[in-house]
PDB file of C-alpha atoms in Angstrom:
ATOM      1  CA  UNK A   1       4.215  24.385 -72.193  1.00  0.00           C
ATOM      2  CA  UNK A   2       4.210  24.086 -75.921  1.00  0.00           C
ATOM      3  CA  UNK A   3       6.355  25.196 -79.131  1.00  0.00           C
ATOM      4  CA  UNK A   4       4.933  27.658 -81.469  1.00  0.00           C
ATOM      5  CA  UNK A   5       5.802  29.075 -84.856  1.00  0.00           C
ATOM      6  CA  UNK A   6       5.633  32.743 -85.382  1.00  0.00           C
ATOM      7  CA  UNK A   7       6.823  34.683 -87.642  1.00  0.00           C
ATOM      8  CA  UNK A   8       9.205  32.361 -88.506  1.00  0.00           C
ATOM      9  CA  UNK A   9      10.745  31.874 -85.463  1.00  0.00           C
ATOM     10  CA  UNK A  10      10.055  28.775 -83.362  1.00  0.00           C
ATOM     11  CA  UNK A  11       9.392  29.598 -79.440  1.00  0.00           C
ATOM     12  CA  UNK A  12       8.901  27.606 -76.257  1.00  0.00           C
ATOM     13  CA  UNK A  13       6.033  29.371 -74.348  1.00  0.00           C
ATOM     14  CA  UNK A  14       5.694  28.479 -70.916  1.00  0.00           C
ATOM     15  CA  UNK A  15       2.891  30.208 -69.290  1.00  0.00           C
ATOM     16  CA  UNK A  16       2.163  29.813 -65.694  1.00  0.00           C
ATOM     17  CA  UNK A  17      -1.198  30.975 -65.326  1.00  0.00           C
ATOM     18  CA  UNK A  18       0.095  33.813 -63.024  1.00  0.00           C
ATOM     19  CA  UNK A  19      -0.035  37.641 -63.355  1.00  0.00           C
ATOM     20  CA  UNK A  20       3.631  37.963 -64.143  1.00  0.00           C
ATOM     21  CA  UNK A  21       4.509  38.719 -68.082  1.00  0.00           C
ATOM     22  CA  UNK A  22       4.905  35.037 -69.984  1.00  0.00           C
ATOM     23  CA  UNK A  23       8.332  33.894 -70.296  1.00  0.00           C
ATOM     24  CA  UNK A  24       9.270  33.184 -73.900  1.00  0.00           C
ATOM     25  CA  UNK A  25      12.847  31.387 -75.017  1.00  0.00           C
ATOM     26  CA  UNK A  26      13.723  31.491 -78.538  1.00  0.00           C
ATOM     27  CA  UNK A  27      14.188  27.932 -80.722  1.00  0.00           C
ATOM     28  CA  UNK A  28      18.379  28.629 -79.819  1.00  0.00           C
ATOM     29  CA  UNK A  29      18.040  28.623 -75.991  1.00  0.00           C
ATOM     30  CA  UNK A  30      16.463  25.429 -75.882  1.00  0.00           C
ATOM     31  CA  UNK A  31      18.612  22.281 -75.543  1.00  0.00           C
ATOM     32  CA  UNK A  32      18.481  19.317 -77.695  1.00  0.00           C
ATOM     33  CA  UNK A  33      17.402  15.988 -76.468  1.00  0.00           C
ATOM     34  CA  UNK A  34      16.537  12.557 -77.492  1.00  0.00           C
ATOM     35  CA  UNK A  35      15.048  10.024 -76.085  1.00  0.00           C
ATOM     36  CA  UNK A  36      15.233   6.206 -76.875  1.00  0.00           C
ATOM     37  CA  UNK A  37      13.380   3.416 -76.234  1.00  0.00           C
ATOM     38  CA  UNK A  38      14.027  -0.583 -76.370  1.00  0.00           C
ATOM     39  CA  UNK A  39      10.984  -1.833 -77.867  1.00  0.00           C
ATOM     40  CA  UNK A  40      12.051  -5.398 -76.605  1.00  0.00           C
ATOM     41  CA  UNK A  41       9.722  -6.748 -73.811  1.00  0.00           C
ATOM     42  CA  UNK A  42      10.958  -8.995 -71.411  1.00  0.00           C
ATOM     43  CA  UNK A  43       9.110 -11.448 -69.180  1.00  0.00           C
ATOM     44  CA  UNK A  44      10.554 -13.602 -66.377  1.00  0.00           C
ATOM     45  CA  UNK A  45       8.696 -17.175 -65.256  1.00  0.00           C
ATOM     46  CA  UNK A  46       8.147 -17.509 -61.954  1.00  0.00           C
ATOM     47  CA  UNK A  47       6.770 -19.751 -59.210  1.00  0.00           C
ATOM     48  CA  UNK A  48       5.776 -23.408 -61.069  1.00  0.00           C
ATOM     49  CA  UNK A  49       6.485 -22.511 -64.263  1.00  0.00           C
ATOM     50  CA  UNK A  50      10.133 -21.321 -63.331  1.00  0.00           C
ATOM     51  CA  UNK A  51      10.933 -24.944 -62.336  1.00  0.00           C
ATOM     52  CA  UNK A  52      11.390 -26.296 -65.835  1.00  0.00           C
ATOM     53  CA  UNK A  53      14.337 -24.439 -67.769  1.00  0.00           C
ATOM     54  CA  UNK A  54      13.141 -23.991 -71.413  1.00  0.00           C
ATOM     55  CA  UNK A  55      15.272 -24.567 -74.761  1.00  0.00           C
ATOM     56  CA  UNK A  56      15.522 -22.171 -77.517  1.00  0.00           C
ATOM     57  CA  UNK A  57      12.159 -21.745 -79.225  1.00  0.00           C
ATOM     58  CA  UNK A  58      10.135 -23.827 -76.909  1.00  0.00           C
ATOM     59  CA  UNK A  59       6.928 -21.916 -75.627  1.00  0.00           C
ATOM     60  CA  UNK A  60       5.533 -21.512 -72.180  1.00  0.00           C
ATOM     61  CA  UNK A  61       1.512 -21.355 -71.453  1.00  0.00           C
ATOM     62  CA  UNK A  62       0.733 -19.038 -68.365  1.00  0.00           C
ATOM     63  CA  UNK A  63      -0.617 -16.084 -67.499  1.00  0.00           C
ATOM     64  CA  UNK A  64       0.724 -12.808 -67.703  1.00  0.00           C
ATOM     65  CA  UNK A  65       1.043 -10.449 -64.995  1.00  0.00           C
ATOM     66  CA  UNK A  66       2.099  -5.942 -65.514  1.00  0.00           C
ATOM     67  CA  UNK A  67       3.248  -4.890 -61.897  1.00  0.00           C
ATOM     68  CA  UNK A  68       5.427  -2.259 -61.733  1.00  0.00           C
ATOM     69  CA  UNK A  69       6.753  -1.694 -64.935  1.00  0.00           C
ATOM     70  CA  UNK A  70       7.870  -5.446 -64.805  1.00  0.00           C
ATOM     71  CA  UNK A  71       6.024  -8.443 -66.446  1.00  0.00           C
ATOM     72  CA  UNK A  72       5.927 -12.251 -65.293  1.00  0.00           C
ATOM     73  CA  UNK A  73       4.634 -14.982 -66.493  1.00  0.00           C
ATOM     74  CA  UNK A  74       3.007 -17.367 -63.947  1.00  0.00           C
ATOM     75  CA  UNK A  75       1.258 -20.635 -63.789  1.00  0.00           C
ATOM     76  CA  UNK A  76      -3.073 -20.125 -63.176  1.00  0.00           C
ATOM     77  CA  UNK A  77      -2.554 -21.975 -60.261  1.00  0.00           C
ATOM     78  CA  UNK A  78       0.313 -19.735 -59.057  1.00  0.00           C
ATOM     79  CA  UNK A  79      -2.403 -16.561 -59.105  1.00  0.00           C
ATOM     80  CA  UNK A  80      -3.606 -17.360 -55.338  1.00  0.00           C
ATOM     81  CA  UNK A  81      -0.108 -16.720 -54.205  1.00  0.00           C
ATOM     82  CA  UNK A  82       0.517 -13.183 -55.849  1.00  0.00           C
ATOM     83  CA  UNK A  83      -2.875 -11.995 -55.372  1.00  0.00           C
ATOM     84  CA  UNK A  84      -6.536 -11.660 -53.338  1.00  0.00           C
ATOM     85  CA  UNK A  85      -7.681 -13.381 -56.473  1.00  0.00           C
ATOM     86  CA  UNK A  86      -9.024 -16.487 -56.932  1.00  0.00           C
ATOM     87  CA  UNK A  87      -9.853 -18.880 -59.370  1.00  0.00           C
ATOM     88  CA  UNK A  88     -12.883 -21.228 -59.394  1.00  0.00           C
ATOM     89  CA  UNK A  89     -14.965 -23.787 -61.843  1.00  0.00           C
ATOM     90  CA  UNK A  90     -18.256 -23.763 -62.016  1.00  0.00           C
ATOM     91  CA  UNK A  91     -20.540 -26.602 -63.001  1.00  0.00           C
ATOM     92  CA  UNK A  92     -24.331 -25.783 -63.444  1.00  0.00           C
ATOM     93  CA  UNK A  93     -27.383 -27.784 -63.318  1.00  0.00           C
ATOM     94  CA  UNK A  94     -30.570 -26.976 -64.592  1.00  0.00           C
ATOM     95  CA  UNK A  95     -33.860 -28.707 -63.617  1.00  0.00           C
ATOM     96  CA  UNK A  96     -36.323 -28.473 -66.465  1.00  0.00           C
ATOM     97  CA  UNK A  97     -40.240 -29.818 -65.942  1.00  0.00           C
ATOM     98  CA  UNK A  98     -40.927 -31.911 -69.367  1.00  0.00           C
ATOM     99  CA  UNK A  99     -43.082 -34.165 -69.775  1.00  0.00           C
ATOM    100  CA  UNK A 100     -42.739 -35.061 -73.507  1.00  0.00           C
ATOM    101  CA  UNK A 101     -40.399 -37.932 -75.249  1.00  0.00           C
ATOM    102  CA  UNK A 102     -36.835 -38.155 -74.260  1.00  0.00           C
ATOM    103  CA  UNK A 103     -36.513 -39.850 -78.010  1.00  0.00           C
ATOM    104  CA  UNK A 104     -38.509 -36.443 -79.540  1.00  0.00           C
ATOM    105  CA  UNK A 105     -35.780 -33.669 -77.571  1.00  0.00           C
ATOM    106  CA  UNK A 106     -32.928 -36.117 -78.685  1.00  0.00           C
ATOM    107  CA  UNK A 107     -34.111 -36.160 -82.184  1.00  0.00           C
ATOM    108  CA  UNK A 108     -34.882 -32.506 -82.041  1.00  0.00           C
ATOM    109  CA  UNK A 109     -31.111 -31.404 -80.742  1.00  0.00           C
ATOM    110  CA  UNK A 110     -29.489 -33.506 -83.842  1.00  0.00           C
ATOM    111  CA  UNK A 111     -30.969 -31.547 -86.233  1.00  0.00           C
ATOM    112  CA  UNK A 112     -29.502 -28.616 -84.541  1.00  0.00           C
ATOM    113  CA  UNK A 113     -26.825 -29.556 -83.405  1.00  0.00           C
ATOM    114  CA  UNK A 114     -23.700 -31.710 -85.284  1.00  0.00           C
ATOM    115  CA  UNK A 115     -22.878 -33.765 -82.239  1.00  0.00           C
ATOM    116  CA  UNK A 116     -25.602 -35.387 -79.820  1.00  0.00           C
ATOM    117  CA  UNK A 117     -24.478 -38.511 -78.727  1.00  0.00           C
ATOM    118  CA  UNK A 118     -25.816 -41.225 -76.256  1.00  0.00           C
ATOM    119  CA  UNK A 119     -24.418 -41.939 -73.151  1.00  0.00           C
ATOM    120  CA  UNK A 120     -23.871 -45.193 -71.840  1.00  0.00           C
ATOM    121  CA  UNK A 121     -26.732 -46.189 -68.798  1.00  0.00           C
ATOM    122  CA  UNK A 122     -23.957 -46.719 -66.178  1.00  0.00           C
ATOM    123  CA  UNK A 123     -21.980 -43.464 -66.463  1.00  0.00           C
ATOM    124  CA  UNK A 124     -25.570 -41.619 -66.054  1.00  0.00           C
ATOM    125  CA  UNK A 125     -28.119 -43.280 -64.070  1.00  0.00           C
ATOM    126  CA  UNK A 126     -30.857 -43.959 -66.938  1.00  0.00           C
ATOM    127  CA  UNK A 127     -30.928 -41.755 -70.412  1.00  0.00           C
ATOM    128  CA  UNK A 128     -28.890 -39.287 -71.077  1.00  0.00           C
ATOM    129  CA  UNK A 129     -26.883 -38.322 -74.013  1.00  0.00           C
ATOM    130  CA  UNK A 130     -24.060 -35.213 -74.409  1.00  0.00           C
ATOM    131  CA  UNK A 131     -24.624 -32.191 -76.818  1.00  0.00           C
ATOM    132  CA  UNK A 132     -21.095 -31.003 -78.644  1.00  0.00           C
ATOM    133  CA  UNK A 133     -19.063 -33.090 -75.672  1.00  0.00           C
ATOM    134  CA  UNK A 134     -20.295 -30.059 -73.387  1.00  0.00           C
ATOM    135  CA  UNK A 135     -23.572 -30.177 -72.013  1.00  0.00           C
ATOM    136  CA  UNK A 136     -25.254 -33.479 -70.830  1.00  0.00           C
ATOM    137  CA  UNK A 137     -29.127 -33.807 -70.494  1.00  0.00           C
ATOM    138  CA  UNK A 138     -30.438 -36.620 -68.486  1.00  0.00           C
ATOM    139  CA  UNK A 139     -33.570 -37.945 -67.953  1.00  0.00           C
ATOM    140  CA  UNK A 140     -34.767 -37.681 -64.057  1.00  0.00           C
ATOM    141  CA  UNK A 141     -38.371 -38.592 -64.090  1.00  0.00           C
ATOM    142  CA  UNK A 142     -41.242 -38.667 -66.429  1.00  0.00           C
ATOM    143  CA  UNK A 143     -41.688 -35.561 -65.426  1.00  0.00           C
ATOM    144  CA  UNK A 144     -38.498 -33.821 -64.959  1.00  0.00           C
ATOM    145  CA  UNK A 145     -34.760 -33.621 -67.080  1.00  0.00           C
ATOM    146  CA  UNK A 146     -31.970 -31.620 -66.001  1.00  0.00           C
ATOM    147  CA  UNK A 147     -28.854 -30.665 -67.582  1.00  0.00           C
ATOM    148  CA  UNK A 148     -25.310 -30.267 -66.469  1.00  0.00           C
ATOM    149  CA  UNK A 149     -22.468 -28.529 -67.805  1.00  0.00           C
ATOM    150  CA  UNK A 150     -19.409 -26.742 -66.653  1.00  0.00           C
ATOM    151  CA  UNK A 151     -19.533 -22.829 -67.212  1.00  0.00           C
ATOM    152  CA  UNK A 152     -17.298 -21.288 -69.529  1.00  0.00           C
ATOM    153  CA  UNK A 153     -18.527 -18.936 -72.561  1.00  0.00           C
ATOM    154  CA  UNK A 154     -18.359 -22.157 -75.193  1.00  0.00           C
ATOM    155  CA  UNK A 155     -20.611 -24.568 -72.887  1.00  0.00           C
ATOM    156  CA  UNK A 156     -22.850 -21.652 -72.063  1.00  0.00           C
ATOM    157  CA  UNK A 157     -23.369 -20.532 -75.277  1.00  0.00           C
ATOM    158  CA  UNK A 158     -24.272 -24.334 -76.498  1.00  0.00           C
ATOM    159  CA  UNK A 159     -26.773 -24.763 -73.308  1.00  0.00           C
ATOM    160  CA  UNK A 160     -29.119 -21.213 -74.077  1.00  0.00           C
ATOM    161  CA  UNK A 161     -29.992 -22.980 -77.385  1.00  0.00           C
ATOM    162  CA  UNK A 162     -30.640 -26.395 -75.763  1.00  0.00           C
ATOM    163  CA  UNK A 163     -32.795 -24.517 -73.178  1.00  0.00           C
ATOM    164  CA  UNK A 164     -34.672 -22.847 -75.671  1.00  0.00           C
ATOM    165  CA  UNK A 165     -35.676 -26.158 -77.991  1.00  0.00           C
ATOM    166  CA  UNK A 166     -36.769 -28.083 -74.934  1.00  0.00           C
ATOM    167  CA  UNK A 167     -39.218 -24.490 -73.849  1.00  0.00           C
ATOM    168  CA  UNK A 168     -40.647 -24.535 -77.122  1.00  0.00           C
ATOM    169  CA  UNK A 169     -41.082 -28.662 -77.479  1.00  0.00           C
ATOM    170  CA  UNK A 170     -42.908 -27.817 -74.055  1.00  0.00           C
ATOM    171  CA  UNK A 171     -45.623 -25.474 -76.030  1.00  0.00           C
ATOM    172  CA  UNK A 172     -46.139 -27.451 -78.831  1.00  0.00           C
ATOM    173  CA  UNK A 173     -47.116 -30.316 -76.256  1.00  0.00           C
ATOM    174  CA  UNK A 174     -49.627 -27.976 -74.796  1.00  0.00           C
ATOM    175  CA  UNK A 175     -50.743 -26.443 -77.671  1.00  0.00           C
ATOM    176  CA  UNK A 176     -51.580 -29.285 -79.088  1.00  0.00           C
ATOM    177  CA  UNK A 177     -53.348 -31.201 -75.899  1.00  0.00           C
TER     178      UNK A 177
END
């Protein structure tokens, strides 16, 4: 169905694909409507987050759930409940084989990074020191460091660099032995 113009007179034409002659209605036969909308959006808290009652202005941190036409607000620990899904952290650990200077990777990071700093020897078990409060690299063995750090798209994006300084520290050790 769609309105056309011709010769000067606007007409509904409705065809139906069928074998019988189109229906047309003139511009007259065709009732007026309107239709309106409320633009407002409205979103109820529920679960954890409904517990508190909020003042005038204050703001609420959750996440937001479309069902049905109808929006909520719930807590991320409140997602389990209204849904299969599930929500996890991940920490990952990386075992690297180095066998160059813990002081030479340290110094290495700080000139690409702004914030490398030492960690104390009884929060890590020998050397270690954190890169941008994210990633920690330790020092296993003289032959080994790993590093830890939780996933999320920040952390992961500061390890692929560290990753990449310690492979290449690794050839210019054996390039130059």
């Amino acid at each position: 169905m769609f309105m056309a113009d011709i010769a000067g007179v606007r007409v509904l034409y409705t065809g139906d694909y069928s074998r019988e002659e189109d229906c047309h209605l003139c511009a007259a036969e065709i009732p007026q409507f309107s239709l309106y909308f409320n633009s407002e959006k409205m979103a109820k808290t529920i679960r954890r987050l409904a517990e508190k009652t909020l003042e005038v202005g204050e703001s609420v941190s959750g996440l937001l759930v479309k069902k049905a036409f109808t929006c909520q607000i719930m807590a991320l620990d409140d997602l389990h409940v209204f849904s299969q899904l599930s929500t996890e952290n991940i920490s990952q650990r990386i075992t690297i084989a180095y066998n160059g200077a813990f002081g030479v990777l340290k110094h290495r990071l700080k000139q690409i990074f702004e914030s490398v700093e030492s960690l104390p020897d009884e929060e890590s078990e020998g050397p270690a020191f954190r890169v941008h409060e994210r990633l920690t690299v330790k020092y296993e063995s003289e032959k080994h460091i790993s590093l830890h750090w939780r996933s999320d798209p920040i952390s992961d994006m500061v390890s692929d660099p560290v990753i990449i300084s310690i492979l290449l520290i690794l050839i210019l050790i054996t390039s130059y032995c």
